[in-house]
Tab-separated table of C-alpha atoms and ligand atoms in Angstrom:
chain	number	residue	atom	x	y	z
A	1	MET	CA	-64.832	-94.442	-28.295
A	2	ARG	CA	-67.213	-94.236	-25.357
A	3	LYS	CA	-68.794	-97.413	-24.132
A	4	VAL	CA	-72.559	-96.921	-23.760
A	5	SER	CA	-75.542	-99.067	-22.790
A	6	ILE	CA	-79.229	-98.274	-23.154
A	7	PHE	CA	-81.800	-99.798	-20.812
A	8	GLY	CA	-85.291	-99.525	-22.254
A	9	ALA	CA	-83.828	-99.056	-25.735
A	10	THR	CA	-87.079	-99.920	-27.535
A	11	GLY	CA	-89.120	-97.255	-25.744
A	12	SER	CA	-89.641	-93.610	-26.541
A	13	ILE	CA	-86.569	-92.346	-24.649
A	14	GLY	CA	-84.507	-95.338	-25.786
A	15	GLN	CA	-85.320	-94.702	-29.436
A	16	ASN	CA	-84.429	-91.024	-29.133
A	17	THR	CA	-81.142	-92.032	-27.510
A	18	ILE	CA	-80.379	-94.461	-30.334
A	19	ASP	CA	-81.191	-91.735	-32.834
A	20	LEU	CA	-78.454	-89.535	-31.333
A	21	ILE	CA	-75.924	-92.337	-31.014
A	22	ALA	CA	-76.521	-93.619	-34.544
A	23	ARG	CA	-75.664	-90.147	-35.889
A	24	ALA	CA	-72.073	-90.531	-34.657
A	25	PRO	CA	-71.288	-94.257	-34.844
A	26	GLU	CA	-67.545	-93.598	-34.730
A	27	SER	CA	-67.917	-92.131	-31.211
A	28	TYR	CA	-69.727	-94.982	-29.476
A	29	ASP	CA	-69.092	-98.607	-28.667
A	30	VAL	CA	-72.514	-99.988	-27.692
A	31	VAL	CA	-72.229	-102.571	-24.925
A	32	ALA	CA	-75.863	-103.522	-24.318
A	33	LEU	CA	-79.402	-102.672	-25.430
A	34	THR	CA	-82.431	-103.900	-23.491
A	35	GLY	CA	-86.108	-104.072	-24.289
A	36	GLY	CA	-89.280	-105.993	-23.564
A	37	HIS	CA	-91.721	-107.531	-26.036
A	38	ASN	CA	-90.693	-105.553	-29.106
A	39	ILE	CA	-88.106	-108.108	-30.200
A	40	GLU	CA	-88.022	-106.972	-33.815
A	41	GLN	CA	-87.045	-103.438	-32.815
A	42	LEU	CA	-84.516	-104.632	-30.251
A	43	ALA	CA	-82.802	-106.974	-32.704
A	44	ALA	CA	-82.804	-104.415	-35.526
A	45	ASP	CA	-81.314	-101.706	-33.302
A	46	ALA	CA	-78.722	-104.053	-31.820
A	47	GLN	CA	-77.473	-104.765	-35.330
A	48	ARG	CA	-77.727	-101.174	-36.433
A	49	VAL	CA	-75.571	-99.817	-33.599
A	50	GLY	CA	-73.351	-102.926	-33.372
A	51	ALA	CA	-74.283	-103.806	-29.788
A	52	ASN	CA	-72.460	-106.683	-28.087
A	53	LEU	CA	-75.529	-107.791	-26.158
A	54	ALA	CA	-79.322	-107.540	-26.439
A	55	VAL	CA	-81.540	-108.408	-23.466
A	56	THR	CA	-85.298	-108.836	-23.348
A	57	ALA	CA	-86.808	-108.456	-19.882
A	58	PHE	CA	-89.088	-111.415	-20.537
A	59	ASP	CA	-87.789	-115.007	-20.516
A	60	ALA	CA	-90.664	-116.164	-22.716
A	61	ARG	CA	-89.245	-113.997	-25.528
A	62	LEU	CA	-85.671	-115.291	-25.426
A	63	ASP	CA	-86.130	-117.791	-28.272
A	64	ASP	CA	-87.616	-115.076	-30.483
A	65	LEU	CA	-84.683	-112.808	-29.698
A	66	LYS	CA	-82.155	-115.556	-30.403
A	67	ASN	CA	-83.839	-116.303	-33.719
A	68	ALA	CA	-83.885	-112.651	-34.680
A	69	LEU	CA	-80.169	-112.355	-33.915
A	70	THR	CA	-78.984	-115.585	-35.534
A	71	GLY	CA	-75.792	-115.011	-37.472
A	72	THR	CA	-75.396	-111.397	-36.330
A	73	GLY	CA	-72.817	-111.987	-33.606
A	74	VAL	CA	-74.995	-110.123	-31.087
A	75	GLU	CA	-75.350	-112.046	-27.819
A	76	ALA	CA	-78.945	-112.595	-26.602
A	77	ALA	CA	-80.170	-112.918	-23.012
A	78	SER	CA	-83.377	-112.528	-21.003
A	79	GLY	CA	-84.820	-111.876	-17.561
A	80	GLN	CA	-84.055	-109.792	-14.502
A	81	ALA	CA	-80.689	-111.387	-13.763
A	82	ALA	CA	-79.587	-110.763	-17.344
A	83	LEU	CA	-80.610	-107.088	-17.050
A	84	THR	CA	-78.506	-106.742	-13.923
A	85	GLU	CA	-75.608	-108.580	-15.554
A	86	ALA	CA	-75.831	-106.259	-18.550
A	87	ALA	CA	-75.665	-103.288	-16.172
A	88	SER	CA	-72.520	-104.685	-14.588
A	89	ARG	CA	-70.650	-104.713	-17.913
A	90	PRO	CA	-68.131	-101.891	-18.098
A	91	ALA	CA	-69.644	-98.773	-19.643
A	92	ASP	CA	-68.846	-95.074	-19.461
A	93	TRP	CA	-72.427	-93.925	-19.937
A	94	VAL	CA	-75.672	-95.766	-19.283
A	95	MET	CA	-79.162	-94.593	-20.220
A	96	SER	CA	-81.770	-95.675	-17.660
A	97	ALA	CA	-85.003	-95.581	-19.673
A	98	ILE	CA	-86.951	-98.631	-18.546
A	99	VAL	CA	-90.440	-97.558	-17.499
A	100	GLY	CA	-91.456	-98.201	-13.884
A	101	ALA	CA	-89.813	-99.566	-10.759
A	102	ALA	CA	-88.203	-102.287	-12.918
A	103	GLY	CA	-85.602	-99.669	-13.838
A	104	LEU	CA	-84.246	-99.385	-10.314
A	105	ALA	CA	-82.076	-102.521	-10.034
A	106	PRO	CA	-80.196	-102.112	-13.346
A	107	GLY	CA	-79.614	-98.420	-12.584
A	108	LEU	CA	-78.152	-99.221	-9.174
A	109	GLU	CA	-75.942	-101.878	-10.702
A	110	ALA	CA	-74.594	-99.464	-13.314
A	111	LEU	CA	-73.799	-96.929	-10.573
A	112	LYS	CA	-72.019	-99.617	-8.542
A	113	HIS	CA	-69.738	-100.109	-11.522
A	114	GLY	CA	-68.965	-96.427	-11.696
A	115	ALA	CA	-70.866	-95.640	-14.892
A	116	THR	CA	-72.360	-92.218	-15.510
A	117	LEU	CA	-76.092	-92.852	-15.243
A	118	ALA	CA	-78.386	-90.746	-17.407
A	119	LEU	CA	-81.629	-91.098	-15.496
A	120	ALA	CA	-84.880	-90.918	-17.423
A	121	ASN	CA	-86.407	-93.535	-15.106
A	122	LYS	CA	-87.844	-91.117	-12.535
A	123	GLU	CA	-89.415	-94.044	-10.662
A	124	SER	CA	-85.910	-94.888	-9.345
A	125	LEU	CA	-85.725	-91.582	-7.525
A	126	VAL	CA	-89.334	-91.689	-6.352
A	127	CYS	CA	-88.950	-95.207	-4.914
A	128	ALA	CA	-85.404	-95.046	-3.667
A	129	GLY	CA	-83.940	-91.550	-3.944
A	130	SER	CA	-81.498	-91.786	-1.059
A	131	LEU	CA	-80.350	-95.264	-2.125
A	132	ILE	CA	-79.610	-94.053	-5.667
A	133	LEU	CA	-77.757	-90.956	-4.466
A	134	GLU	CA	-75.822	-92.862	-1.825
A	135	THR	CA	-74.822	-95.564	-4.340
A	136	ALA	CA	-73.605	-92.903	-6.768
A	137	ARG	CA	-71.577	-91.214	-4.022
A	138	THR	CA	-70.061	-94.436	-2.697
A	139	HIS	CA	-68.921	-95.546	-6.131
A	140	ASP	CA	-67.924	-92.128	-7.363
A	141	ALA	CA	-70.439	-92.419	-10.175
A	142	CYS	CA	-72.145	-89.514	-11.837
A	143	LEU	CA	-75.910	-89.150	-11.999
A	144	LEU	CA	-77.382	-86.915	-14.715
A	145	PRO	CA	-81.047	-85.955	-15.123
A	146	VAL	CA	-82.868	-86.721	-18.375
A	147	ASP	CA	-86.411	-85.756	-17.449
A	148	SER	CA	-86.841	-82.485	-19.368
A	149	GLU	CA	-87.700	-80.441	-16.269
A	150	HIS	CA	-84.763	-81.769	-14.299
A	151	SER	CA	-82.355	-81.328	-17.173
A	152	ALA	CA	-83.631	-77.736	-17.369
A	153	ILE	CA	-83.074	-77.177	-13.639
A	154	PHE	CA	-79.632	-78.771	-13.872
A	155	GLN	CA	-78.704	-76.444	-16.727
A	156	ALA	CA	-80.063	-73.364	-14.927
A	157	LEU	CA	-77.872	-74.264	-11.937
A	158	VAL	CA	-74.557	-74.457	-13.805
A	159	GLY	CA	-72.090	-72.246	-11.964
A	160	GLU	CA	-74.603	-71.373	-9.233
A	161	ASP	CA	-74.400	-71.922	-5.493
A	162	MET	CA	-77.269	-74.113	-4.210
A	163	GLY	CA	-77.350	-71.879	-1.127
A	164	ALA	CA	-78.587	-69.036	-3.320
A	165	VAL	CA	-81.552	-71.033	-4.625
A	166	GLU	CA	-84.883	-69.858	-3.257
A	167	ARG	CA	-87.282	-71.988	-5.276
A	168	ILE	CA	-87.613	-74.311	-8.221
A	169	ILE	CA	-90.613	-74.117	-10.534
A	170	ILE	CA	-91.405	-77.031	-12.806
A	171	THR	CA	-93.882	-76.626	-15.602
A	172	ALA	CA	-96.665	-79.021	-16.528
A	173	SER	CA	-98.540	-79.069	-19.814
A	174	GLY	CA	-101.647	-80.124	-17.908
A	175	GLY	CA	-101.949	-83.256	-20.061
A	176	ALA	CA	-104.778	-84.456	-22.244
A	177	PHE	CA	-107.584	-83.244	-19.990
A	178	ARG	CA	-106.367	-79.850	-18.840
A	179	ASP	CA	-109.332	-78.083	-20.429
A	180	TRP	CA	-111.978	-80.719	-19.834
A	181	PRO	CA	-114.822	-79.872	-17.443
A	182	LEU	CA	-114.112	-81.623	-14.125
A	183	VAL	CA	-117.370	-83.592	-14.309
A	184	ASP	CA	-116.255	-85.316	-17.516
A	185	LEU	CA	-113.020	-86.704	-16.063
A	186	GLU	CA	-114.846	-89.572	-14.430
A	187	ASN	CA	-115.596	-91.082	-17.833
A	188	ALA	CA	-112.257	-90.372	-19.496
A	189	THR	CA	-110.997	-93.476	-21.343
A	190	PRO	CA	-107.441	-94.843	-21.629
A	191	ASP	CA	-107.424	-93.908	-25.325
A	192	GLN	CA	-108.333	-90.322	-24.549
A	193	ALA	CA	-105.704	-90.150	-21.804
A	194	SER	CA	-103.043	-91.572	-24.134
A	195	SER	CA	-102.792	-88.557	-26.389
A	196	HIS	CA	-100.508	-85.792	-25.164
A	197	PRO	CA	-100.979	-82.243	-26.454
A	198	ASN	CA	-97.222	-81.532	-26.880
A	199	TRP	CA	-94.938	-84.499	-26.223
A	200	ASP	CA	-94.653	-87.844	-27.978
A	201	MET	CA	-93.934	-90.329	-25.158
A	202	GLY	CA	-94.662	-93.879	-23.996
A	203	GLN	CA	-98.286	-94.658	-23.129
A	204	ARG	CA	-97.776	-94.918	-19.360
A	205	ILE	CA	-96.091	-91.540	-18.890
A	206	THR	CA	-98.644	-89.969	-21.250
A	207	ILE	CA	-101.533	-91.144	-19.063
A	208	ASP	CA	-99.549	-90.064	-15.994
A	209	SER	CA	-99.350	-86.621	-17.573
A	210	ALA	CA	-103.133	-86.446	-17.905
A	211	SER	CA	-103.570	-87.375	-14.223
A	212	MET	CA	-100.514	-85.307	-13.154
A	213	PHE	CA	-99.077	-88.371	-11.455
A	214	ASN	CA	-96.132	-87.684	-13.737
A	215	LYS	CA	-95.744	-84.169	-12.322
A	216	ALA	CA	-96.267	-85.485	-8.787
A	217	MET	CA	-93.378	-87.885	-9.335
A	218	GLU	CA	-91.300	-85.079	-10.803
A	219	VAL	CA	-91.836	-82.955	-7.700
A	220	ILE	CA	-90.435	-85.824	-5.624
A	221	GLU	CA	-87.669	-86.305	-8.190
A	222	THR	CA	-86.777	-82.607	-7.848
A	223	ARG	CA	-86.544	-82.901	-4.101
A	224	GLU	CA	-84.324	-85.969	-4.294
A	225	PHE	CA	-82.111	-84.810	-7.120
A	226	PHE	CA	-81.468	-81.254	-5.999
A	227	GLY	CA	-81.868	-81.643	-2.240
A	228	VAL	CA	-84.305	-78.735	-1.870
A	229	SER	CA	-87.134	-78.760	0.647
A	230	PRO	CA	-90.702	-79.540	-0.521
A	231	ASP	CA	-91.887	-75.974	0.087
A	232	GLN	CA	-89.246	-74.696	-2.333
A	233	ILE	CA	-90.804	-76.654	-5.212
A	234	GLU	CA	-93.675	-75.206	-7.222
A	235	VAL	CA	-95.673	-76.542	-10.164
A	236	ILE	CA	-97.146	-74.270	-12.779
A	237	VAL	CA	-99.354	-75.234	-15.715
A	238	HIS	CA	-97.805	-74.074	-18.971
A	239	PRO	CA	-99.821	-75.405	-21.919
A	240	GLU	CA	-97.141	-74.774	-24.581
A	241	SER	CA	-94.378	-76.923	-22.957
A	242	ILE	CA	-91.703	-74.463	-24.101
A	243	VAL	CA	-90.392	-73.376	-20.683
A	244	HIS	CA	-89.405	-76.621	-18.968
A	245	ALA	CA	-88.414	-75.313	-15.539
A	246	LEU	CA	-87.251	-72.185	-13.742
A	247	VAL	CA	-84.883	-71.667	-10.846
A	248	GLY	CA	-85.505	-68.689	-8.554
A	249	PHE	CA	-82.559	-67.200	-6.653
A	250	ARG	CA	-82.403	-65.190	-3.445
A	251	ASP	CA	-81.962	-61.939	-5.380
A	252	GLY	CA	-85.303	-62.517	-7.100
A	253	ALA	CA	-83.818	-63.586	-10.443
A	254	LEU	CA	-85.552	-66.424	-12.282
A	255	MET	CA	-83.477	-68.489	-14.712
A	256	ALA	CA	-85.714	-70.289	-17.197
A	257	HIS	CA	-84.865	-73.034	-19.643
A	258	LEU	CA	-86.697	-72.915	-22.957
A	259	GLY	CA	-86.701	-75.383	-25.801
A	260	ALA	CA	-88.914	-77.218	-28.251
A	261	PRO	CA	-90.631	-80.254	-26.691
A	262	ASP	CA	-88.119	-82.818	-27.996
A	263	MET	CA	-86.503	-85.229	-25.553
A	264	ARG	CA	-83.363	-85.366	-27.681
A	265	HIS	CA	-82.391	-82.086	-26.087
A	266	ALA	CA	-82.278	-83.436	-22.519
A	267	ILE	CA	-80.862	-86.795	-23.675
A	268	GLY	CA	-78.189	-85.058	-25.757
A	269	TYR	CA	-77.259	-82.728	-22.909
A	270	ALA	CA	-76.717	-85.748	-20.650
A	271	LEU	CA	-74.836	-87.586	-23.400
A	272	HIS	CA	-72.368	-84.775	-24.063
A	273	TRP	CA	-72.230	-83.191	-20.604
A	274	PRO	CA	-70.320	-81.153	-19.560
A	275	ASP	CA	-69.946	-80.079	-23.187
A	276	ARG	CA	-72.668	-78.820	-25.472
A	277	LEU	CA	-72.625	-80.278	-28.981
A	278	ASP	CA	-74.920	-79.774	-31.962
A	279	LEU	CA	-78.293	-81.433	-31.528
A	280	PRO	CA	-80.901	-82.050	-34.238
A	281	VAL	CA	-83.676	-80.244	-32.383
A	282	GLU	CA	-85.947	-77.505	-33.653
A	283	ARG	CA	-84.783	-73.951	-32.910
A	284	LEU	CA	-87.499	-71.858	-31.304
A	285	ASP	CA	-88.983	-68.955	-33.190
A	286	LEU	CA	-90.253	-66.792	-30.337
A	287	ALA	CA	-91.975	-64.265	-32.587
A	288	LYS	CA	-93.910	-67.108	-34.194
A	289	LEU	CA	-94.839	-68.505	-30.793
A	290	GLY	CA	-96.087	-65.054	-29.849
A	291	GLN	CA	-97.051	-65.839	-26.302
A	292	LEU	CA	-96.468	-68.259	-23.472
A	293	ASN	CA	-99.155	-68.922	-20.882
A	294	PHE	CA	-98.960	-69.922	-17.237
A	295	ARG	CA	-101.616	-70.741	-14.675
A	296	ALA	CA	-101.826	-72.329	-11.251
A	297	PRO	CA	-102.779	-76.022	-11.166
A	298	GLU	CA	-106.273	-76.625	-9.771
A	299	ASP	CA	-106.180	-78.795	-6.639
A	300	ALA	CA	-109.456	-80.525	-7.483
A	301	ARG	CA	-108.236	-81.534	-10.930
A	302	TYR	CA	-104.891	-82.916	-9.814
A	303	PRO	CA	-105.093	-84.809	-6.475
A	304	ALA	CA	-101.779	-86.550	-7.311
A	305	LEU	CA	-99.903	-83.343	-6.481
A	306	ARG	CA	-101.339	-83.354	-2.954
A	307	LEU	CA	-100.326	-87.003	-2.532
A	308	ALA	CA	-96.756	-86.158	-3.591
A	309	ARG	CA	-96.576	-83.526	-0.843
A	310	TRP	CA	-97.665	-86.176	1.647
A	311	VAL	CA	-94.978	-88.551	0.404
A	312	MET	CA	-92.278	-85.905	0.737
A	313	GLU	CA	-93.337	-85.178	4.328
A	314	ARG	CA	-93.377	-88.850	5.216
A	315	GLY	CA	-90.138	-89.776	3.398
A	316	GLY	CA	-88.534	-93.221	3.716
A	317	LEU	CA	-90.259	-95.974	1.775
A	318	SER	CA	-93.480	-94.004	1.244
A	319	GLY	CA	-92.245	-93.093	-2.258
A	320	ALA	CA	-92.049	-96.805	-3.134
A	321	VAL	CA	-95.624	-97.252	-1.859
A	322	PHE	CA	-96.802	-94.270	-3.870
A	323	ASN	CA	-95.121	-95.471	-7.049
A	324	GLY	CA	-96.103	-99.138	-6.689
A	325	ALA	CA	-99.748	-98.232	-6.049
A	326	LYS	CA	-99.734	-95.763	-8.925
A	327	GLU	CA	-98.243	-98.326	-11.331
A	328	ARG	CA	-100.831	-100.926	-10.368
A	329	ALA	CA	-103.718	-98.456	-10.515
A	330	LEU	CA	-102.481	-97.449	-13.964
A	331	ASP	CA	-102.481	-101.131	-15.055
A	332	HIS	CA	-106.110	-101.348	-13.936
A	333	PHE	CA	-107.058	-98.124	-15.719
A	334	ILE	CA	-105.392	-99.217	-18.983
A	335	ALA	CA	-107.208	-102.562	-18.727
A	336	GLY	CA	-110.526	-100.735	-18.331
A	337	ARG	CA	-111.168	-102.067	-14.818
A	338	ILE	CA	-111.319	-98.653	-13.102
A	339	GLY	CA	-112.104	-95.083	-14.055
A	340	PHE	CA	-109.615	-92.270	-14.540
A	341	LEU	CA	-110.336	-90.631	-11.173
A	342	ASP	CA	-110.147	-93.964	-9.348
A	343	MET	CA	-106.365	-94.053	-9.778
A	344	ALA	CA	-105.734	-91.279	-7.257
A	345	ILE	CA	-108.404	-92.652	-4.916
A	346	LEU	CA	-106.748	-96.077	-4.844
A	347	VAL	CA	-103.257	-94.639	-4.350
A	348	GLU	CA	-104.482	-92.560	-1.419
A	349	GLN	CA	-106.134	-95.596	0.168
A	350	VAL	CA	-102.899	-97.553	-0.127
A	351	LEU	CA	-100.879	-94.689	1.390
A	352	ASP	CA	-103.382	-94.528	4.277
A	353	ARG	CA	-103.049	-98.250	4.889
A	354	PHE	CA	-99.257	-98.013	4.772
A	355	GLU	CA	-99.271	-95.251	7.365
A	356	ALA	CA	-101.808	-97.023	9.570
A	357	GLY	CA	-99.774	-100.152	10.013
A	358	SER	CA	-96.987	-101.536	7.950
A	359	GLY	CA	-93.950	-103.207	9.401
A	360	LEU	CA	-92.025	-101.556	6.597
A	361	ILE	CA	-92.880	-97.977	7.449
A	362	ASP	CA	-89.587	-97.269	9.194
A	363	ALA	CA	-87.502	-99.939	7.457
A	364	ALA	CA	-84.115	-99.027	5.995
A	365	MET	CA	-83.930	-98.130	2.333
A	366	THR	CA	-82.316	-101.158	0.772
A	367	LEU	CA	-83.099	-102.618	-2.649
A	368	ASP	CA	-84.768	-105.612	-0.965
A	369	ASN	CA	-86.991	-103.412	1.197
A	370	VAL	CA	-87.916	-101.183	-1.721
A	371	THR	CA	-88.784	-104.251	-3.809
A	372	GLU	CA	-90.855	-105.741	-0.992
A	373	THR	CA	-92.654	-102.433	-0.445
A	374	ASP	CA	-93.349	-102.160	-4.164
A	375	HIS	CA	-94.932	-105.637	-4.208
A	376	LEU	CA	-96.950	-104.875	-1.091
A	377	ALA	CA	-98.236	-101.607	-2.552
A	378	ARG	CA	-99.407	-103.432	-5.700
A	379	GLN	CA	-101.112	-106.090	-3.589
A	380	TRP	CA	-102.807	-103.438	-1.452
A	381	THR	CA	-104.016	-101.657	-4.583
A	382	ASP	CA	-105.726	-104.894	-5.633
A	383	ASP	CA	-107.153	-105.267	-2.111
A	384	ALA	CA	-108.538	-101.735	-2.277
A	385	MET	CA	-110.244	-102.608	-5.558
A	386	VAL	CA	-111.852	-105.706	-4.054
A	387	ASN	CA	-113.069	-103.661	-1.083
A	388	ARG	CA	-114.612	-101.100	-3.404
A	389	ALA	CA	-116.336	-103.773	-5.435
A	390	GLY	CA	-117.579	-105.520	-2.281
B	1	NAD	P1	-91.812	-96.595	-23.037
B	1	NAD	O1	-93.002	-97.305	-22.536
B	1	NAD	O2	-91.853	-95.977	-24.388
B	1	NAD	O3	-90.554	-97.600	-23.020
B	1	NAD	C1	-90.259	-98.348	-21.885
B	1	NAD	C2	-89.066	-99.270	-22.096
B	1	NAD	O4	-88.949	-100.092	-20.915
B	1	NAD	C3	-89.204	-100.225	-23.281
B	1	NAD	O5	-87.941	-100.463	-23.831
B	1	NAD	C4	-89.746	-101.498	-22.617
B	1	NAD	O6	-89.411	-102.670	-23.345
B	1	NAD	C5	-89.009	-101.467	-21.293
B	1	NAD	N1	-89.734	-102.195	-20.226
B	1	NAD	C6	-91.060	-102.155	-19.970
B	1	NAD	N2	-91.352	-102.932	-18.912
B	1	NAD	C7	-90.169	-103.482	-18.500
B	1	NAD	C8	-89.811	-104.360	-17.441
B	1	NAD	N3	-90.724	-104.858	-16.598
B	1	NAD	N4	-88.513	-104.692	-17.308
B	1	NAD	C9	-87.582	-104.207	-18.135
B	1	NAD	N5	-87.855	-103.366	-19.171
B	1	NAD	C10	-89.143	-103.008	-19.345
B	1	NAD	O7	-91.424	-95.521	-21.932
B	1	NAD	P2	-90.751	-94.084	-22.120
B	1	NAD	O8	-91.793	-93.100	-22.408
B	1	NAD	O9	-89.557	-94.191	-23.003
B	1	NAD	O10	-90.272	-93.799	-20.614
B	1	NAD	C11	-89.142	-94.431	-20.065
B	1	NAD	C12	-88.791	-93.758	-18.749
B	1	NAD	O11	-88.411	-92.417	-19.024
B	1	NAD	C13	-89.970	-93.670	-17.768
B	1	NAD	O12	-89.471	-93.778	-16.472
B	1	NAD	C14	-90.522	-92.279	-18.010
B	1	NAD	O13	-91.177	-91.764	-16.865
B	1	NAD	C15	-89.245	-91.519	-18.299
B	1	NAD	N6	-89.423	-90.317	-19.123
B	1	NAD	C16	-89.923	-90.428	-20.374
B	1	NAD	C17	-90.087	-89.290	-21.166
B	1	NAD	C18	-90.583	-89.396	-22.588
B	1	NAD	O14	-90.567	-88.401	-23.305
B	1	NAD	N7	-90.992	-90.551	-23.072
B	1	NAD	C19	-89.775	-88.036	-20.642
B	1	NAD	C20	-89.268	-87.956	-19.345
B	1	NAD	C21	-89.092	-89.100	-18.598
B	2	MG	MG1	-90.807	-84.544	-17.417
């Protein structure tokens, strides 16, 4: 039996992971599940998969969790320290599917204990790529991609020499507003941004798909994960979300990964790697699909992609600034305090301020420095809002 833990178990990726694990209960011993405010789901899943421990990220919800688990034998805990403690419990395979920078510390802890970390939490790599990779190396832990594009790249690279790789192309659906006239984007609402044309995901990543902040983070994730240079990474808009990524080799060959837009493919690949086992995902009918379309992303529509290039040039803690500012700007957009286009404007202002004078700009990449930078970036995003209002 493999010992597994799922961080962010109540979310979209977490639920898909539980779906796969619950199909083969005899194969898995579930150590810990974590969630946030959805206590009912967390408690129900903990019982369903026989988890030893359930953790809510929020202390205020601990009593609810304890009540929901009374008499079940499942241990209940709450808060950041409990998340880290859960990640330190021996496990063979850990799913990192918390949304946002909050996923970084538990992921690092799991790597320090030698677990294989299936990384859906792309924010970890954006904020602290070298720290994650270095921690995995030092502790001989394995890091596996779960983002669909990165799983696709990883699969296209099996048996290949990285020296033969010329370029990596990641596809983007273009999100909810890909066909909207540019002038209308200014008035796009959170509800409109929360509906994805192809994928069923958490609200935050869905809005990030509409703004392409998600793709911008994935470009950075590609650079960190595969060690390629920024100019080797391309983004192409592919409305059908069937081709997830392509790897181009020095002989001109392009290896593409195709599959139905179902995250259980990438999760299952990481769960069973290096083997391939049966997965309950739709098989593509290419004749029925008929055609696949590709087009270049428009710069004016997707400023986030330009900001990602800047971050990759700057390196260091600039990724933590980018992510922290983006997360805060997204909070403000969801709360209706700013418009859709304001998110990229605020993030750029925060990056400018960081470059112009931050004591942290050349600081070492430690968890403390990343956390401090993340807080600073959120604070500066609020400052930028006040300045705009004033
Ligand atoms: P989601 O919003 O559906 O779920 C997020 C999970 O994180 C929930 O369990 C929630 O309780 C937990 N959480 C939220 N805030 C927390 C905090 N402060 N501390 C601890 N836990 C907290 O998100 P999702 O769509 O499942 O995405 C999870 C991660 O996977 C993100 O990093 C996202 O970018 C990445 N990802 C998601 C998809 C997808 O299809 N949903 C695809 C690729 C990558
Ligand atoms: Mg993705």
